[in-house]
Amino acid sequence: MMKTETIPFPGYQGQAELYLQRQEPRSRKLVVILPGHHYYANRSPLELIGMMALSYGYEVLELRYSYQVSPYPTEAMSLDDLEREVDGILPYLDGYEEVCLVGKSLGTSLARLLVAKVGAPERSLILLTPLPDSVAGEPPVDRLCLIGDADPVFPRVAASREAHPAEWRIYPGVNHGLQVERDWRATAQVWQGIVAEAEAFFTRKAPRGCSPHWPNA
């Protein structure tokens, strides 16, 4: 059984929101979803990952940034602004033994900044279309990075892919939206593969269902 609630909290452009899906009885495992700039958690692989995580007993906390919630959003923002906003969710992460931060695009940068501040004993990252700063240097925790080779960001994360190839899943012909242009069937297959990889990451066993072929470097 699950319960859902929407939690408002102050953001840099007014009110931001957290959408929390809770298990009954309460779980000690949490997935935090941090969307990208022009992306939302619904109608995307993020929504499917959240559904899958719920089936494994995780609670799911989705951040809706203030610029997404505000009726009068502006494009003026900085990563520092967003980091301060995202820091506002930290009290809602207390008490969990396991926290996995799942970011898409801009959300990957925020997940990387946030993970060091999370107090849970077990922390991890799932990064969809990761930006270069989110994968720079040595990974602080276990992580899974998923990206398409038709993504303009793809060449800029080459160093991390070469240094940590086992962490990466690379999808041929897939763009920054994790879609195959003008091919919904291929896109659906890719999304199925992404969720299978995330499932394997959560359960630490081989993925089931469709999983794409990907190179080691």
PDB file of C-alpha atoms in Angstrom:
ATOM      1  CA  MET A   1       0.000   0.000   0.000  1.00  0.00           C
ATOM      2  CA  MET A   2       1.251   3.498  -0.831  1.00  0.00           C
ATOM      3  CA  LYS A   3       0.396   7.027   0.172  1.00  0.00           C
ATOM      4  CA  THR A   4       1.284  10.167  -1.772  1.00  0.00           C
ATOM      5  CA  GLU A   5       1.702  13.741  -0.656  1.00  0.00           C
ATOM      6  CA  THR A   6       2.864  17.024  -2.153  1.00  0.00           C
ATOM      7  CA  ILE A   7       5.185  19.018   0.102  1.00  0.00           C
ATOM      8  CA  PRO A   8       5.817  22.707  -0.657  1.00  0.00           C
ATOM      9  CA  PHE A   9       9.104  24.297   0.362  1.00  0.00           C
ATOM     10  CA  PRO A  10      10.861  27.592  -0.442  1.00  0.00           C
ATOM     11  CA  GLY A  11      12.840  27.736  -3.685  1.00  0.00           C
ATOM     12  CA  TYR A  12      14.904  30.450  -5.318  1.00  0.00           C
ATOM     13  CA  GLN A  13      12.008  31.474  -7.606  1.00  0.00           C
ATOM     14  CA  GLY A  14       9.247  31.031  -5.061  1.00  0.00           C
ATOM     15  CA  GLN A  15       7.684  27.770  -4.023  1.00  0.00           C
ATOM     16  CA  ALA A  16       9.200  24.456  -5.026  1.00  0.00           C
ATOM     17  CA  GLU A  17       7.500  21.120  -4.456  1.00  0.00           C
ATOM     18  CA  LEU A  18       8.324  17.593  -3.419  1.00  0.00           C
ATOM     19  CA  TYR A  19       6.088  14.771  -4.567  1.00  0.00           C
ATOM     20  CA  LEU A  20       6.534  11.910  -2.103  1.00  0.00           C
ATOM     21  CA  GLN A  21       5.259   8.383  -2.667  1.00  0.00           C
ATOM     22  CA  ARG A  22       5.450   6.543   0.646  1.00  0.00           C
ATOM     23  CA  GLN A  23       5.232   2.852   1.414  1.00  0.00           C
ATOM     24  CA  GLU A  24       2.914   1.549   4.125  1.00  0.00           C
ATOM     25  CA  PRO A  25       4.511   0.482   6.386  1.00  0.00           C
ATOM     26  CA  ARG A  26       7.286   3.019   5.882  1.00  0.00           C
ATOM     27  CA  SER A  27      10.452   1.967   4.062  1.00  0.00           C
ATOM     28  CA  ARG A  28      14.056   2.812   4.964  1.00  0.00           C
ATOM     29  CA  LYS A  29      15.014   2.996   1.260  1.00  0.00           C
ATOM     30  CA  LEU A  30      14.501   6.100  -0.869  1.00  0.00           C
ATOM     31  CA  VAL A  31      14.910   7.103  -4.511  1.00  0.00           C
ATOM     32  CA  VAL A  32      15.210  10.847  -5.169  1.00  0.00           C
ATOM     33  CA  ILE A  33      14.372  12.000  -8.705  1.00  0.00           C
ATOM     34  CA  LEU A  34      16.015  15.207  -9.966  1.00  0.00           C
ATOM     35  CA  PRO A  35      14.767  16.107 -13.478  1.00  0.00           C
ATOM     36  CA  GLY A  36      16.618  18.149 -16.073  1.00  0.00           C
ATOM     37  CA  HIS A  37      16.026  21.771 -17.016  1.00  0.00           C
ATOM     38  CA  HIS A  38      13.309  21.180 -19.606  1.00  0.00           C
ATOM     39  CA  TYR A  39      12.436  17.664 -18.477  1.00  0.00           C
ATOM     40  CA  TYR A  40       9.925  16.310 -16.013  1.00  0.00           C
ATOM     41  CA  ALA A  41       9.731  12.998 -14.216  1.00  0.00           C
ATOM     42  CA  ASN A  42       6.507  11.983 -15.937  1.00  0.00           C
ATOM     43  CA  ARG A  43       6.398  10.728 -19.520  1.00  0.00           C
ATOM     44  CA  SER A  44      10.078   9.792 -19.393  1.00  0.00           C
ATOM     45  CA  PRO A  45      12.357   6.971 -18.217  1.00  0.00           C
ATOM     46  CA  LEU A  46      12.473   8.755 -14.841  1.00  0.00           C
ATOM     47  CA  GLU A  47       8.799   7.921 -14.285  1.00  0.00           C
ATOM     48  CA  LEU A  48       9.396   4.272 -15.159  1.00  0.00           C
ATOM     49  CA  ILE A  49      12.419   4.091 -12.850  1.00  0.00           C
ATOM     50  CA  GLY A  50      10.278   5.527 -10.048  1.00  0.00           C
ATOM     51  CA  MET A  51       7.555   2.931 -10.680  1.00  0.00           C
ATOM     52  CA  MET A  52      10.137   0.155 -10.706  1.00  0.00           C
ATOM     53  CA  ALA A  53      11.725   1.404  -7.467  1.00  0.00           C
ATOM     54  CA  LEU A  54       8.324   1.423  -5.731  1.00  0.00           C
ATOM     55  CA  SER A  55       7.852  -2.213  -6.711  1.00  0.00           C
ATOM     56  CA  TYR A  56      11.124  -3.030  -4.904  1.00  0.00           C
ATOM     57  CA  GLY A  57       9.999  -1.352  -1.689  1.00  0.00           C
ATOM     58  CA  TYR A  58      11.664   2.031  -2.133  1.00  0.00           C
ATOM     59  CA  GLU A  59       9.915   5.283  -1.384  1.00  0.00           C
ATOM     60  CA  VAL A  60      10.177   7.851  -4.174  1.00  0.00           C
ATOM     61  CA  LEU A  61      10.718  11.590  -3.731  1.00  0.00           C
ATOM     62  CA  GLU A  62      10.455  13.704  -6.882  1.00  0.00           C
ATOM     63  CA  LEU A  63      11.651  17.316  -6.880  1.00  0.00           C
ATOM     64  CA  ARG A  64       9.676  19.856  -8.877  1.00  0.00           C
ATOM     65  CA  TYR A  65      11.911  22.915  -9.088  1.00  0.00           C
ATOM     66  CA  SER A  66      10.533  26.351  -8.288  1.00  0.00           C
ATOM     67  CA  TYR A  67      10.928  27.457 -11.905  1.00  0.00           C
ATOM     68  CA  GLN A  68       8.714  24.511 -12.906  1.00  0.00           C
ATOM     69  CA  VAL A  69       6.076  25.281 -10.277  1.00  0.00           C
ATOM     70  CA  SER A  70       6.071  29.093 -10.414  1.00  0.00           C
ATOM     71  CA  PRO A  71       3.379  30.698 -12.608  1.00  0.00           C
ATOM     72  CA  TYR A  72       5.942  33.369 -13.551  1.00  0.00           C
ATOM     73  CA  PRO A  73       9.214  31.516 -14.135  1.00  0.00           C
ATOM     74  CA  THR A  74      12.315  33.171 -15.477  1.00  0.00           C
ATOM     75  CA  GLU A  75      15.301  31.695 -17.270  1.00  0.00           C
ATOM     76  CA  ALA A  76      17.700  33.584 -14.988  1.00  0.00           C
ATOM     77  CA  MET A  77      19.312  31.052 -12.706  1.00  0.00           C
ATOM     78  CA  SER A  78      22.650  29.577 -11.812  1.00  0.00           C
ATOM     79  CA  LEU A  79      23.784  26.201 -10.583  1.00  0.00           C
ATOM     80  CA  ASP A  80      24.451  27.837  -7.205  1.00  0.00           C
ATOM     81  CA  ASP A  81      20.797  28.955  -7.051  1.00  0.00           C
ATOM     82  CA  LEU A  82      19.600  25.466  -7.816  1.00  0.00           C
ATOM     83  CA  GLU A  83      22.052  23.852  -5.402  1.00  0.00           C
ATOM     84  CA  ARG A  84      20.689  26.000  -2.557  1.00  0.00           C
ATOM     85  CA  GLU A  85      17.160  25.037  -3.569  1.00  0.00           C
ATOM     86  CA  VAL A  86      17.972  21.338  -3.747  1.00  0.00           C
ATOM     87  CA  ASP A  87      19.683  21.513  -0.348  1.00  0.00           C
ATOM     88  CA  GLY A  88      16.186  22.244   1.000  1.00  0.00           C
ATOM     89  CA  ILE A  89      15.218  18.607   0.525  1.00  0.00           C
ATOM     90  CA  LEU A  90      17.933  17.276   2.850  1.00  0.00           C
ATOM     91  CA  PRO A  91      15.693  17.198   5.968  1.00  0.00           C
ATOM     92  CA  TYR A  92      13.304  14.918   4.064  1.00  0.00           C
ATOM     93  CA  LEU A  93      16.113  12.403   3.526  1.00  0.00           C
ATOM     94  CA  ASP A  94      16.781  11.897   7.241  1.00  0.00           C
ATOM     95  CA  GLY A  95      16.074   8.457   8.646  1.00  0.00           C
ATOM     96  CA  TYR A  96      16.662   6.496   5.455  1.00  0.00           C
ATOM     97  CA  GLU A  97      19.340   3.815   5.423  1.00  0.00           C
ATOM     98  CA  GLU A  98      19.677   3.834   1.627  1.00  0.00           C
ATOM     99  CA  VAL A  99      19.289   6.801  -0.737  1.00  0.00           C
ATOM    100  CA  CYS A 100      19.729   6.628  -4.508  1.00  0.00           C
ATOM    101  CA  LEU A 101      19.780   9.941  -6.382  1.00  0.00           C
ATOM    102  CA  VAL A 102      18.466   9.643  -9.940  1.00  0.00           C
ATOM    103  CA  GLY A 103      19.229  12.668 -12.130  1.00  0.00           C
ATOM    104  CA  LYS A 104      18.556  13.605 -15.737  1.00  0.00           C
ATOM    105  CA  SER A 105      20.779  16.164 -17.540  1.00  0.00           C
ATOM    106  CA  LEU A 106      20.911  19.216 -15.219  1.00  0.00           C
ATOM    107  CA  GLY A 107      19.650  16.940 -12.458  1.00  0.00           C
ATOM    108  CA  THR A 108      22.870  14.904 -12.736  1.00  0.00           C
ATOM    109  CA  SER A 109      24.928  17.943 -11.714  1.00  0.00           C
ATOM    110  CA  LEU A 110      22.615  18.546  -8.758  1.00  0.00           C
ATOM    111  CA  ALA A 111      22.703  14.874  -7.762  1.00  0.00           C
ATOM    112  CA  ARG A 112      26.517  14.919  -7.712  1.00  0.00           C
ATOM    113  CA  LEU A 113      26.497  18.019  -5.493  1.00  0.00           C
ATOM    114  CA  LEU A 114      23.849  16.594  -3.174  1.00  0.00           C
ATOM    115  CA  VAL A 115      25.182  13.082  -2.684  1.00  0.00           C
ATOM    116  CA  ALA A 116      28.040  14.193  -0.410  1.00  0.00           C
ATOM    117  CA  LYS A 117      25.514  15.895   1.910  1.00  0.00           C
ATOM    118  CA  VAL A 118      23.206  12.895   2.303  1.00  0.00           C
ATOM    119  CA  GLY A 119      23.590  11.225   5.685  1.00  0.00           C
ATOM    120  CA  ALA A 120      22.359   7.746   4.747  1.00  0.00           C
ATOM    121  CA  PRO A 121      24.892   4.943   5.242  1.00  0.00           C
ATOM    122  CA  GLU A 122      24.331   3.684   1.694  1.00  0.00           C
ATOM    123  CA  ARG A 123      24.234   6.202  -1.175  1.00  0.00           C
ATOM    124  CA  SER A 124      24.325   5.805  -4.929  1.00  0.00           C
ATOM    125  CA  LEU A 125      23.793   7.679  -8.200  1.00  0.00           C
ATOM    126  CA  ILE A 126      21.940   6.889 -11.410  1.00  0.00           C
ATOM    127  CA  LEU A 127      22.793   9.542 -14.000  1.00  0.00           C
ATOM    128  CA  LEU A 128      20.777   9.786 -17.228  1.00  0.00           C
ATOM    129  CA  THR A 129      22.496  11.872 -19.939  1.00  0.00           C
ATOM    130  CA  PRO A 130      25.086  13.044 -17.400  1.00  0.00           C
ATOM    131  CA  LEU A 131      26.665  16.462 -17.804  1.00  0.00           C
ATOM    132  CA  PRO A 132      30.483  16.534 -17.690  1.00  0.00           C
ATOM    133  CA  ASP A 133      30.724  18.073 -14.216  1.00  0.00           C
ATOM    134  CA  SER A 134      28.565  15.294 -12.757  1.00  0.00           C
ATOM    135  CA  VAL A 135      31.056  12.589 -13.787  1.00  0.00           C
ATOM    136  CA  ALA A 136      34.345  14.454 -13.419  1.00  0.00           C
ATOM    137  CA  GLY A 137      36.979  12.920 -11.142  1.00  0.00           C
ATOM    138  CA  GLU A 138      36.609   9.803  -9.067  1.00  0.00           C
ATOM    139  CA  PRO A 139      33.021   8.732  -8.338  1.00  0.00           C
ATOM    140  CA  PRO A 140      32.208   9.310  -4.643  1.00  0.00           C
ATOM    141  CA  VAL A 141      29.705   6.424  -4.543  1.00  0.00           C
ATOM    142  CA  ASP A 142      28.475   3.569  -6.737  1.00  0.00           C
ATOM    143  CA  ARG A 143      26.937   4.982  -9.889  1.00  0.00           C
ATOM    144  CA  LEU A 144      25.342   4.047 -13.186  1.00  0.00           C
ATOM    145  CA  CYS A 145      25.651   6.409 -16.173  1.00  0.00           C
ATOM    146  CA  LEU A 146      23.328   6.105 -19.187  1.00  0.00           C
ATOM    147  CA  ILE A 147      23.754   8.130 -22.371  1.00  0.00           C
ATOM    148  CA  GLY A 148      23.126   7.986 -26.125  1.00  0.00           C
ATOM    149  CA  ASP A 149      25.902   8.388 -28.658  1.00  0.00           C
ATOM    150  CA  ALA A 150      23.730  10.922 -30.554  1.00  0.00           C
ATOM    151  CA  ASP A 151      23.669  13.164 -27.477  1.00  0.00           C
ATOM    152  CA  PRO A 152      25.698  16.387 -28.009  1.00  0.00           C
ATOM    153  CA  VAL A 153      27.108  15.864 -24.491  1.00  0.00           C
ATOM    154  CA  PHE A 154      28.483  12.420 -25.390  1.00  0.00           C
ATOM    155  CA  PRO A 155      31.988  13.482 -26.575  1.00  0.00           C
ATOM    156  CA  ARG A 156      32.496  15.655 -23.492  1.00  0.00           C
ATOM    157  CA  VAL A 157      32.238  12.758 -21.041  1.00  0.00           C
ATOM    158  CA  ALA A 158      34.835  10.650 -22.847  1.00  0.00           C
ATOM    159  CA  ALA A 159      37.427  10.806 -20.050  1.00  0.00           C
ATOM    160  CA  SER A 160      35.047   9.417 -17.456  1.00  0.00           C
ATOM    161  CA  ARG A 161      33.824   6.703 -19.818  1.00  0.00           C
ATOM    162  CA  GLU A 162      37.382   5.624 -20.484  1.00  0.00           C
ATOM    163  CA  ALA A 163      38.357   5.714 -16.804  1.00  0.00           C
ATOM    164  CA  HIS A 164      35.281   3.845 -15.515  1.00  0.00           C
ATOM    165  CA  PRO A 165      33.810   1.865 -18.438  1.00  0.00           C
ATOM    166  CA  ALA A 166      31.895  -0.610 -16.266  1.00  0.00           C
ATOM    167  CA  GLU A 167      29.696   2.205 -14.982  1.00  0.00           C
ATOM    168  CA  TRP A 168      28.496   3.304 -18.429  1.00  0.00           C
ATOM    169  CA  ARG A 169      25.669   2.164 -20.710  1.00  0.00           C
ATOM    170  CA  ILE A 170      25.842   3.722 -24.180  1.00  0.00           C
ATOM    171  CA  TYR A 171      22.808   3.585 -26.493  1.00  0.00           C
ATOM    172  CA  PRO A 172      23.446   3.837 -30.255  1.00  0.00           C
ATOM    173  CA  GLY A 173      21.473   6.526 -32.069  1.00  0.00           C
ATOM    174  CA  VAL A 174      19.893   7.929 -28.885  1.00  0.00           C
ATOM    175  CA  ASN A 175      19.712  11.696 -28.288  1.00  0.00           C
ATOM    176  CA  HIS A 176      19.723  13.869 -25.158  1.00  0.00           C
ATOM    177  CA  GLY A 177      16.051  13.141 -24.571  1.00  0.00           C
ATOM    178  CA  LEU A 178      16.909   9.420 -24.553  1.00  0.00           C
ATOM    179  CA  GLN A 179      14.926   9.003 -27.755  1.00  0.00           C
ATOM    180  CA  VAL A 180      15.637   7.657 -31.224  1.00  0.00           C
ATOM    181  CA  GLU A 181      14.498  10.416 -33.576  1.00  0.00           C
ATOM    182  CA  ARG A 182      11.234   9.626 -35.391  1.00  0.00           C
ATOM    183  CA  ASP A 183      11.204   6.022 -34.178  1.00  0.00           C
ATOM    184  CA  TRP A 184       8.876   5.402 -31.258  1.00  0.00           C
ATOM    185  CA  ARG A 185       9.376   1.639 -31.342  1.00  0.00           C
ATOM    186  CA  ALA A 186      13.128   1.959 -30.998  1.00  0.00           C
ATOM    187  CA  THR A 187      12.630   4.593 -28.275  1.00  0.00           C
ATOM    188  CA  ALA A 188      10.338   2.256 -26.332  1.00  0.00           C
ATOM    189  CA  GLN A 189      12.971  -0.484 -26.570  1.00  0.00           C
ATOM    190  CA  VAL A 190      15.657   1.903 -25.300  1.00  0.00           C
ATOM    191  CA  TRP A 191      13.484   2.973 -22.350  1.00  0.00           C
ATOM    192  CA  GLN A 192      12.840  -0.665 -21.481  1.00  0.00           C
ATOM    193  CA  GLY A 193      16.578  -1.254 -21.528  1.00  0.00           C
ATOM    194  CA  ILE A 194      17.234   1.785 -19.329  1.00  0.00           C
ATOM    195  CA  VAL A 195      14.775   0.584 -16.694  1.00  0.00           C
ATOM    196  CA  ALA A 196      16.247  -2.929 -16.843  1.00  0.00           C
ATOM    197  CA  GLU A 197      19.714  -1.491 -16.197  1.00  0.00           C
ATOM    198  CA  ALA A 198      18.384   0.589 -13.289  1.00  0.00           C
ATOM    199  CA  GLU A 199      16.660  -2.499 -11.902  1.00  0.00           C
ATOM    200  CA  ALA A 200      19.908  -4.427 -12.095  1.00  0.00           C
ATOM    201  CA  PHE A 201      21.697  -1.564 -10.348  1.00  0.00           C
ATOM    202  CA  PHE A 202      19.153  -1.532  -7.506  1.00  0.00           C
ATOM    203  CA  THR A 203      19.213  -5.282  -7.078  1.00  0.00           C
ATOM    204  CA  ARG A 204      22.904  -5.720  -7.989  1.00  0.00           C
ATOM    205  CA  LYS A 205      22.183  -8.592 -10.350  1.00  0.00           C
ATOM    206  CA  ALA A 206      22.070  -9.080 -14.107  1.00  0.00           C
ATOM    207  CA  PRO A 207      19.374  -7.043 -15.908  1.00  0.00           C
ATOM    208  CA  ARG A 208      16.239  -8.737 -17.182  1.00  0.00           C
ATOM    209  CA  GLY A 209      14.365  -7.946 -20.358  1.00  0.00           C
ATOM    210  CA  CYS A 210      15.752  -5.749 -23.106  1.00  0.00           C
ATOM    211  CA  SER A 211      19.233  -4.409 -22.540  1.00  0.00           C
ATOM    212  CA  PRO A 212      21.139  -2.672 -25.342  1.00  0.00           C
ATOM    213  CA  HIS A 213      24.549  -3.638 -26.590  1.00  0.00           C
ATOM    214  CA  TRP A 214      27.113  -1.124 -25.403  1.00  0.00           C
ATOM    215  CA  PRO A 215      30.875  -0.788 -25.821  1.00  0.00           C
ATOM    216  CA  ASN A 216      33.342  -0.862 -22.964  1.00  0.00           C
ATOM    217  CA  ALA A 217      34.935   2.446 -23.949  1.00  0.00           C
TER     218      ALA A 217
END
